[in-house]
Structure formats: structure tokens, C-alpha cells
CSV table of N, CA and C in Angstrom, one decimal:
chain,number,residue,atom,x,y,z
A,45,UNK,N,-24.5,-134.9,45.4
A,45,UNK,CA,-25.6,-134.1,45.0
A,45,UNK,C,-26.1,-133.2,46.2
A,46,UNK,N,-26.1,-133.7,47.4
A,46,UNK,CA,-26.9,-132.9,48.6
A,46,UNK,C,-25.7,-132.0,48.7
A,47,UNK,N,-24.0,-132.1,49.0
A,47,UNK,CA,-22.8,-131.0,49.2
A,47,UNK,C,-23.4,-130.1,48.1
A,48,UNK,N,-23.7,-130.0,46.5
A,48,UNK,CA,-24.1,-129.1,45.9
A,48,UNK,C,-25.1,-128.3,45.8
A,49,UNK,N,-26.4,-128.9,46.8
A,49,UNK,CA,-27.7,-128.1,46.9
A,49,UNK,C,-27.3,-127.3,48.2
A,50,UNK,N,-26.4,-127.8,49.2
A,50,UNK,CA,-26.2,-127.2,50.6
A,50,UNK,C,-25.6,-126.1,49.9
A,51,UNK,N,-24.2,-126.3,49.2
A,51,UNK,CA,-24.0,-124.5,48.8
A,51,UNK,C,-24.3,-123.9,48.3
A,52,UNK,N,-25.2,-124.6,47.1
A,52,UNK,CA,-25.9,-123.6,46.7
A,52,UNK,C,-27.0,-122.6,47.3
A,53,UNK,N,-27.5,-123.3,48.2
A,53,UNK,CA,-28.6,-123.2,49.5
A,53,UNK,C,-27.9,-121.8,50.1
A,54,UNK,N,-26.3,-122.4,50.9
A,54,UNK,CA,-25.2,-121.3,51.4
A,54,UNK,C,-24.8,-120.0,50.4
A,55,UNK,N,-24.8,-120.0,49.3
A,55,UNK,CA,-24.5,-119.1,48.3
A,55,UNK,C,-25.6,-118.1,48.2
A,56,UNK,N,-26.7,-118.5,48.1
A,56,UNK,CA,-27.9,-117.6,47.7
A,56,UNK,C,-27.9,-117.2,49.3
A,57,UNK,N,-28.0,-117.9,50.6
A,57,UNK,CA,-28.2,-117.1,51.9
A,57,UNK,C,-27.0,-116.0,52.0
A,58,UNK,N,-25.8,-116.1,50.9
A,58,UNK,CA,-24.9,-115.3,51.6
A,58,UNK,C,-25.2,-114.1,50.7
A,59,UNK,N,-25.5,-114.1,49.7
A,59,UNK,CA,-26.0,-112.7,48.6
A,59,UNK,C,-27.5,-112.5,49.1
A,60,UNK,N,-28.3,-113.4,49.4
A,60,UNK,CA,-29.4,-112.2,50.5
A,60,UNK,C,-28.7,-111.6,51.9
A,61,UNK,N,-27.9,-111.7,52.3
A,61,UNK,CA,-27.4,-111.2,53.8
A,61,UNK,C,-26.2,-109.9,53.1
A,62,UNK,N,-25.8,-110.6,51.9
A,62,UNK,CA,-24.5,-109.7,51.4
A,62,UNK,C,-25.7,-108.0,51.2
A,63,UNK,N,-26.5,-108.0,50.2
A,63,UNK,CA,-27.5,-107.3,49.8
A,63,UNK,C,-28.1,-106.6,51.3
A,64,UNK,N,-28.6,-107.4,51.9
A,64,UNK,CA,-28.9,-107.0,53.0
A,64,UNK,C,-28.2,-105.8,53.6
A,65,UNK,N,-26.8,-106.0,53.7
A,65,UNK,CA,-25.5,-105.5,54.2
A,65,UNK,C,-25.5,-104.3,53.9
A,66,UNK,N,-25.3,-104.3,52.6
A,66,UNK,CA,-25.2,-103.2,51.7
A,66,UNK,C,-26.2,-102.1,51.7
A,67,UNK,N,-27.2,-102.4,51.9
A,67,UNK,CA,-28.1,-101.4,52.2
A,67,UNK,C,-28.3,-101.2,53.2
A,68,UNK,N,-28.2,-101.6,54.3
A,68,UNK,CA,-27.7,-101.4,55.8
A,68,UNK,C,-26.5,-100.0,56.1
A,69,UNK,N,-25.5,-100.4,55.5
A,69,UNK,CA,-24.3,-99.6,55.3
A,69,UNK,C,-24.3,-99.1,54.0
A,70,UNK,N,-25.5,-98.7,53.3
A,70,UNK,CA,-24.9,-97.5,52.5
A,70,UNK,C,-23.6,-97.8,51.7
A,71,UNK,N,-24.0,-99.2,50.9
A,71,UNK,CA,-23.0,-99.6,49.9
A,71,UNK,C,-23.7,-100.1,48.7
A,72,UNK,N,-24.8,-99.6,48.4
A,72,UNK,CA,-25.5,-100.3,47.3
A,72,UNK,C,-24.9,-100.1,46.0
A,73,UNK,N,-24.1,-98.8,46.0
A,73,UNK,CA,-23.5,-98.1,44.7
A,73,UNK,C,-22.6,-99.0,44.2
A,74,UNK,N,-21.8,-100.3,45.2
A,74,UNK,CA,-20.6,-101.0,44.9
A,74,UNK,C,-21.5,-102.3,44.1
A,75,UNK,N,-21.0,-102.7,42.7
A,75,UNK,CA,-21.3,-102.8,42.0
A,75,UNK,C,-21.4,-104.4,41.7
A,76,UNK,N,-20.0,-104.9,42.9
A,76,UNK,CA,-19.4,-106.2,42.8
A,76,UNK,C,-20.6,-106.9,43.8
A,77,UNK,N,-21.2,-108.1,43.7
A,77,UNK,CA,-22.1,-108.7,44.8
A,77,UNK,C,-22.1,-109.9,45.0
A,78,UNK,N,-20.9,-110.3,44.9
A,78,UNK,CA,-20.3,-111.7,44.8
A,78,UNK,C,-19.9,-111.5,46.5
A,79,UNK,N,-21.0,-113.1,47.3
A,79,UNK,CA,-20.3,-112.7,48.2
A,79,UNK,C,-18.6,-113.3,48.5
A,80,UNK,N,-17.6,-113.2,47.6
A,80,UNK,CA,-16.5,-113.7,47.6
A,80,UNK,C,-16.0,-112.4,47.4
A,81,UNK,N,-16.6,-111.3,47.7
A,81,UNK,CA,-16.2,-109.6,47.5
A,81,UNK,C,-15.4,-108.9,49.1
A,82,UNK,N,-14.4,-108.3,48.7
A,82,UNK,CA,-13.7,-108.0,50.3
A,82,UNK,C,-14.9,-107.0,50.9
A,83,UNK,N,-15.8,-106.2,50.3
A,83,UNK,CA,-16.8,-105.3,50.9
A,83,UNK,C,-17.5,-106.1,51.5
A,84,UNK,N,-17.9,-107.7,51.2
A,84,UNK,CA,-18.9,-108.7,51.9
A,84,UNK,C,-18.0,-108.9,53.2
A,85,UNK,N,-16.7,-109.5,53.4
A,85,UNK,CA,-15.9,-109.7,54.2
A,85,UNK,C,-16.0,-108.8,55.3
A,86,UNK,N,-15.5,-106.5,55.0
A,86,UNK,CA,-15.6,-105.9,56.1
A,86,UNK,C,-17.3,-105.9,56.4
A,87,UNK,N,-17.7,-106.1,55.6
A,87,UNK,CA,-19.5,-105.6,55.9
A,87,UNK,C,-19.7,-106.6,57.3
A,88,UNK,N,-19.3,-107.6,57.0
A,88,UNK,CA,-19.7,-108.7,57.9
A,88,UNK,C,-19.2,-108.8,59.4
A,89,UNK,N,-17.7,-107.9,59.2
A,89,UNK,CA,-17.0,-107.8,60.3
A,89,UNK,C,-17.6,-106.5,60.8
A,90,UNK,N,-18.3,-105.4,60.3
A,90,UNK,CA,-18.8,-104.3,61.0
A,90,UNK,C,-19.9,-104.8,61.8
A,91,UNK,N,-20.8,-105.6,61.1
A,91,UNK,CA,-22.0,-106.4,61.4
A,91,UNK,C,-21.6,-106.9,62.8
A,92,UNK,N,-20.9,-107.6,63.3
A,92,UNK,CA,-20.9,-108.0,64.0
A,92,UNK,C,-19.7,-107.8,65.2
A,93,UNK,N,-19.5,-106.3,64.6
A,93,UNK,CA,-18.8,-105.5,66.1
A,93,UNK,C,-17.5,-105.7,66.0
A,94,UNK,N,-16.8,-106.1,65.1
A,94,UNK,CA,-15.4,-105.7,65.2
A,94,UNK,C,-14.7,-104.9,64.2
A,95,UNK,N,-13.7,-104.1,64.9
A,95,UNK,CA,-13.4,-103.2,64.6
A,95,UNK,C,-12.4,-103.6,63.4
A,96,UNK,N,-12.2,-102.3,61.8
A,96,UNK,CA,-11.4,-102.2,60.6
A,96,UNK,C,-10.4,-101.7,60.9
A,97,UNK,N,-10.1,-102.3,60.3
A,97,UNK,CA,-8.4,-101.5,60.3
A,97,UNK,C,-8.3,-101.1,59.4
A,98,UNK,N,-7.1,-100.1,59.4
A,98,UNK,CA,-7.0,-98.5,58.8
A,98,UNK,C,-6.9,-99.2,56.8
A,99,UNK,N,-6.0,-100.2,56.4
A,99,UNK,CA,-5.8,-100.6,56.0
A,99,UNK,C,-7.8,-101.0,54.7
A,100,UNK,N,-8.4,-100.8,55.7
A,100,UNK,CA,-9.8,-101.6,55.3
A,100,UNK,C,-10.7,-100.1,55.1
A,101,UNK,N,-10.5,-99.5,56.0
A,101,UNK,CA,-10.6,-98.2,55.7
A,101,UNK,C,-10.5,-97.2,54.3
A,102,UNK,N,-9.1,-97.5,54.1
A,102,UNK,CA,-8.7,-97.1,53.2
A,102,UNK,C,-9.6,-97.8,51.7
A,103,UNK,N,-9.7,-99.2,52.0
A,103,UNK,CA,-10.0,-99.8,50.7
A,103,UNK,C,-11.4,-99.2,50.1
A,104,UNK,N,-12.3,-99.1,51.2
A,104,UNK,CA,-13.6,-98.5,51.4
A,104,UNK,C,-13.7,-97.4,50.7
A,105,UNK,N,-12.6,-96.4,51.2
A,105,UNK,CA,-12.5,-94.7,50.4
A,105,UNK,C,-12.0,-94.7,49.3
A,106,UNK,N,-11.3,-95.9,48.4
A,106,UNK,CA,-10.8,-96.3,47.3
A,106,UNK,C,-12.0,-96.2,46.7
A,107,UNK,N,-13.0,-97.2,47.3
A,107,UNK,CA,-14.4,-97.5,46.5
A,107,UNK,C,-15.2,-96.6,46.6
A,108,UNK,N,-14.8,-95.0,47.0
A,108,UNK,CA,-15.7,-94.3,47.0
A,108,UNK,C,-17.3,-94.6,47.9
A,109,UNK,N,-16.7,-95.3,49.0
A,109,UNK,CA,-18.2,-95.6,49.9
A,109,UNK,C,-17.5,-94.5,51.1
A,110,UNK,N,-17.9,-93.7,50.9
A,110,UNK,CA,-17.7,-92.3,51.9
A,110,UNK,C,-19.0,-92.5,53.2
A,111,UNK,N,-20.0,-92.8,52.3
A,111,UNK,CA,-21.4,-93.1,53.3
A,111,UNK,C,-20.8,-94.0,54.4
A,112,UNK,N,-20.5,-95.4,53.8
A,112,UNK,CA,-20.2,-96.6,54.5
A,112,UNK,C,-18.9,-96.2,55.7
A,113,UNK,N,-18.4,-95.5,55.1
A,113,UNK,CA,-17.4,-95.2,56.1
A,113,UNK,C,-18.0,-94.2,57.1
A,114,UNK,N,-18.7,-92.9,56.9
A,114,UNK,CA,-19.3,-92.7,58.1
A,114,UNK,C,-20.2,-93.0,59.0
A,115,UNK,N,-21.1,-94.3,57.8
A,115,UNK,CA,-21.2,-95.3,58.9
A,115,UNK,C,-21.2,-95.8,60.3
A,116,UNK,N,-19.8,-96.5,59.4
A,116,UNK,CA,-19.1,-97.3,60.4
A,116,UNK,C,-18.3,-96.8,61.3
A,117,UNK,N,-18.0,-95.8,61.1
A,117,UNK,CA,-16.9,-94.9,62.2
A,117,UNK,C,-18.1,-94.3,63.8
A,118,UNK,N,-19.5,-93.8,63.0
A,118,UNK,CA,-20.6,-93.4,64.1
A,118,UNK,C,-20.6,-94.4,64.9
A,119,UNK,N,-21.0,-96.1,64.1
A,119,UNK,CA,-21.1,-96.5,64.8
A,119,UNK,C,-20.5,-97.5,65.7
A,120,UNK,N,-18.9,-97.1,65.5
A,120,UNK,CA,-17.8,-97.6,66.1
A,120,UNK,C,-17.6,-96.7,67.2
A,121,UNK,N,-17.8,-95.4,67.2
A,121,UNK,CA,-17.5,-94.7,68.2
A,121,UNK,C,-18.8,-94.8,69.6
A,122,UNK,N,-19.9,-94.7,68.8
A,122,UNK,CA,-21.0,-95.0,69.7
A,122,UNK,C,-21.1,-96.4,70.7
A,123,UNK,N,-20.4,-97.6,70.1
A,123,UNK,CA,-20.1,-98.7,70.8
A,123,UNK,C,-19.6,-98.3,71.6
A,124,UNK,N,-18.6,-97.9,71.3
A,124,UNK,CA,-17.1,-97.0,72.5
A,124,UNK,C,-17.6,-96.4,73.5
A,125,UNK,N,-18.3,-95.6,73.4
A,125,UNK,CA,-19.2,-94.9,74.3
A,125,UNK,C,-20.3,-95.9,75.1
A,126,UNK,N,-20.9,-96.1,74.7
A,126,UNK,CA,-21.8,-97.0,75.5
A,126,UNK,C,-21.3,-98.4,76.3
A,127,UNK,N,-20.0,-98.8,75.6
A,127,UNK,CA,-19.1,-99.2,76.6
A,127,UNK,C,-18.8,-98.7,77.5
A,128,UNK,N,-18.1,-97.7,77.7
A,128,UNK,CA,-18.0,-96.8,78.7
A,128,UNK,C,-18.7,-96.3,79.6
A,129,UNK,N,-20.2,-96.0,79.4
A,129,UNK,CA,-21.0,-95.7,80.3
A,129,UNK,C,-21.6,-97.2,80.8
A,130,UNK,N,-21.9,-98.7,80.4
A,130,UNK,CA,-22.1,-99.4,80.8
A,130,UNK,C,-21.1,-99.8,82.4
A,131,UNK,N,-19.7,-99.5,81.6
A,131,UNK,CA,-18.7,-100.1,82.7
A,131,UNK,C,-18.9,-98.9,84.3
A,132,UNK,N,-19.1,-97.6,83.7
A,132,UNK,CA,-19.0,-96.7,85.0
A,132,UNK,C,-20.4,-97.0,85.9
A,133,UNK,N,-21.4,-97.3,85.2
A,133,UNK,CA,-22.6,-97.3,85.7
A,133,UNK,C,-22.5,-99.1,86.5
A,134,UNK,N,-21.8,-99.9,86.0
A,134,UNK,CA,-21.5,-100.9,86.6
A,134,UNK,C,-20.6,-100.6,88.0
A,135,UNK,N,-19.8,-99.9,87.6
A,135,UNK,CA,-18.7,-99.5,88.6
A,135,UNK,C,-19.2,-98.9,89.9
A,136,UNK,N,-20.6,-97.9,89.4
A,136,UNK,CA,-21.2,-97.5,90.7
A,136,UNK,C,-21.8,-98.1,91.2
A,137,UNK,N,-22.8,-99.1,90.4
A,137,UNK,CA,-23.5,-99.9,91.1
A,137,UNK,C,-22.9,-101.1,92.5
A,138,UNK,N,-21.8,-101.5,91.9
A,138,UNK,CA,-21.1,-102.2,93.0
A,138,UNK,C,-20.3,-101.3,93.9
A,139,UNK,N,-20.2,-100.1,93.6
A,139,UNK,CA,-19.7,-99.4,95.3
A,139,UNK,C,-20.6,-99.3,96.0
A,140,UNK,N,-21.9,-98.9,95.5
A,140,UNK,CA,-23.7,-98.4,96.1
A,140,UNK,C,-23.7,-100.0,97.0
A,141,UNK,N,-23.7,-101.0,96.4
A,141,UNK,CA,-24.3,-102.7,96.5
A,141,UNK,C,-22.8,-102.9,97.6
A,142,UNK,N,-21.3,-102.2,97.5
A,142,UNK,CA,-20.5,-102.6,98.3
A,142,UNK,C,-20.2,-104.0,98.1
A,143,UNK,N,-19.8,-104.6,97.0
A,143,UNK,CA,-19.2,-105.6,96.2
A,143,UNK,C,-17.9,-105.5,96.1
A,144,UNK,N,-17.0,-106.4,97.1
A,144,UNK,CA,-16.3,-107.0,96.8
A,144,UNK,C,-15.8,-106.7,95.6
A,145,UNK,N,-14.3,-106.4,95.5
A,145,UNK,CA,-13.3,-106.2,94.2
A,145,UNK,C,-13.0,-108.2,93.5
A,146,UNK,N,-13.3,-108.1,92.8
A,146,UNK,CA,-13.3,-109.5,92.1
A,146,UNK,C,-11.8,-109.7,91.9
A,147,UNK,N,-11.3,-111.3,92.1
A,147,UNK,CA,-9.8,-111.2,91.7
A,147,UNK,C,-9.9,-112.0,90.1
A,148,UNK,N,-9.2,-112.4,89.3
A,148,UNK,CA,-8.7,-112.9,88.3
A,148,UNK,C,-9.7,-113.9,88.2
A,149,UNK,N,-9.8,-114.6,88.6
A,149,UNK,CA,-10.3,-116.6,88.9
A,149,UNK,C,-12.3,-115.6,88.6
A,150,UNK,N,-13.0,-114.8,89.6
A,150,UNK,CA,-14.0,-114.7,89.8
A,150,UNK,C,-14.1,-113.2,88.6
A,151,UNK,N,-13.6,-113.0,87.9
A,151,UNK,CA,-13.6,-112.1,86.8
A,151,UNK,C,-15.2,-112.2,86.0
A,152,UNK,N,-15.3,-113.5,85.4
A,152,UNK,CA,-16.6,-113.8,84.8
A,152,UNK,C,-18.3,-113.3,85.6
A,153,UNK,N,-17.8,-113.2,86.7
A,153,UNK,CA,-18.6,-113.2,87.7
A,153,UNK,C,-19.8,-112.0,87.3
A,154,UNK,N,-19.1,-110.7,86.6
A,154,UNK,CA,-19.4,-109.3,86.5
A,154,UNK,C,-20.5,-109.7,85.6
A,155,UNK,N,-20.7,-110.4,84.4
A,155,UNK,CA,-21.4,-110.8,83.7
A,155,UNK,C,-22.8,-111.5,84.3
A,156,UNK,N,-22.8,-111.7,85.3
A,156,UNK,CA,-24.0,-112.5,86.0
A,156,UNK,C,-24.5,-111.2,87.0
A,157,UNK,N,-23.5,-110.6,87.9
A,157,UNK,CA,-23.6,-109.8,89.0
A,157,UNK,C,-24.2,-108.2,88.1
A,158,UNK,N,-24.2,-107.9,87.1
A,158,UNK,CA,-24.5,-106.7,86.6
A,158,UNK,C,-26.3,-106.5,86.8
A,159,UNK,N,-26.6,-107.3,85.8
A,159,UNK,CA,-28.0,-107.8,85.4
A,159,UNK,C,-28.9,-107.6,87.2
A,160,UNK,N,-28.0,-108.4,87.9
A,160,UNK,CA,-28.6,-108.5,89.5
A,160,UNK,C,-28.8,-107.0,89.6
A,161,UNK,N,-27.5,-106.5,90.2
A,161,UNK,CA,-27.7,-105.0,90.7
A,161,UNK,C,-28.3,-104.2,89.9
A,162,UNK,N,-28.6,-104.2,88.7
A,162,UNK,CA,-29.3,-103.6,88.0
A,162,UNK,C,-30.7,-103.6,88.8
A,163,UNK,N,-31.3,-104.4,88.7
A,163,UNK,CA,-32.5,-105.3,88.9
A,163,UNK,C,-32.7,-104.4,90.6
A,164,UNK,N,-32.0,-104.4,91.4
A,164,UNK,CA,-32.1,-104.0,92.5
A,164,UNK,C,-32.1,-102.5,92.5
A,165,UNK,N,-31.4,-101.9,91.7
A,165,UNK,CA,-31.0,-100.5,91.5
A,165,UNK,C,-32.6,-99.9,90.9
């Protein structure tokens, strides 16, 4: 009896987050809201930063979510970008700070050392 109230519990949290989704990304129009729906699946993977493949893309423009796709492409590219300025603006900070080139083993290090020189900067 409790395994049945837990998914059912899981089932309604996942159609408020699915709903959620959807109007987030400009997919309200899609009709299906089962979260056992592949639009719940990419929604969830845009959500949380990883990138579609062309293949998923495609399914998207099948469904006539043109919105959702420009979406996700702004804000795939915008990640890309602010990646990029993160890493250069990291990169100067340790020539300015004169930091040691990290080898393989002390890699993780950058993750702790950024926040610092920041802080200093």
C-alpha cells in the first residue's frame, strides 16, 4: 500500500514539474502530459543542461514546438558563451595571481582556486 501512495505521490510531482516544464519552454500547445511523454524526457534534459541531439531536435520540429526549440538553442548557446568567458576570465586571473599550471592529479583544484582569486580580484 505505501509502494502505491509513494508513486502515486512520484506521478503527480512529476506532471506538476512536467507542466511546469512546459511553460517554461514554450510547450504548452503539446497536448500529451503524461510524464511517460518523450517532450517530458528532452524537457528535463534541457532543464538541467545537457545538450539534444539533432535527432531530438528534429522530434521537437515534428511537434511543431518551434518556440521550444528556439528556446533551447538561445539558451544552449548562451551556456557556451558564458562558459567561455568564465574559463578566460579564470585564465587571467591566474596569470595576474601567477598560479602555477596545474598537472592532471591537481586538476580539481580550479574549482576551489577560482572562487579564491575571484574574491581577491
Amino acid at each position: 500500500m505505501t509502494a502505491a501512495i509513494n508513486t502515486d505521490k512520484e506521478y503527480q510531482n512529476s506532471l506538476k514539474h512536467f507542466t511546469s516544464l512546459k511553460s517554461k519552454y514554450q510547450a504548452t500547445k503539446y497536448n500529451d502530459s503524461s510524464p511517460a511523454s518523450l517532450l517530458y524526457l528532452i524537457l528535463r534534459k534541457v532543464d538541467l543542461g545537457i545538450e539534444l541531439t539533432e535527432l531530438e531536435f528534429s522530434w521537437l520540429r515534428e511537434q511543431e514546438l518551434f518556440e521550444t526549440v528556439e528556446i533551447v538553442c538561445q539558451q544552449q548557446q548562451y551556456k557556451l558563451e558564458e562558459l567561455r568567458k568564465l574559463e578566460n576570465e579564470f585564465s587571467h586571473l591566474k596569470s595576474q595571481y601567477q598560479v602555477p599550471k596545474s598537472s592532471g592529479a591537481f586538476k580539481n583544484i580550479s574549482i576551489i582556486l577560482y572562487p579564491i582569486l575571484w574574491k581577491f580580484h
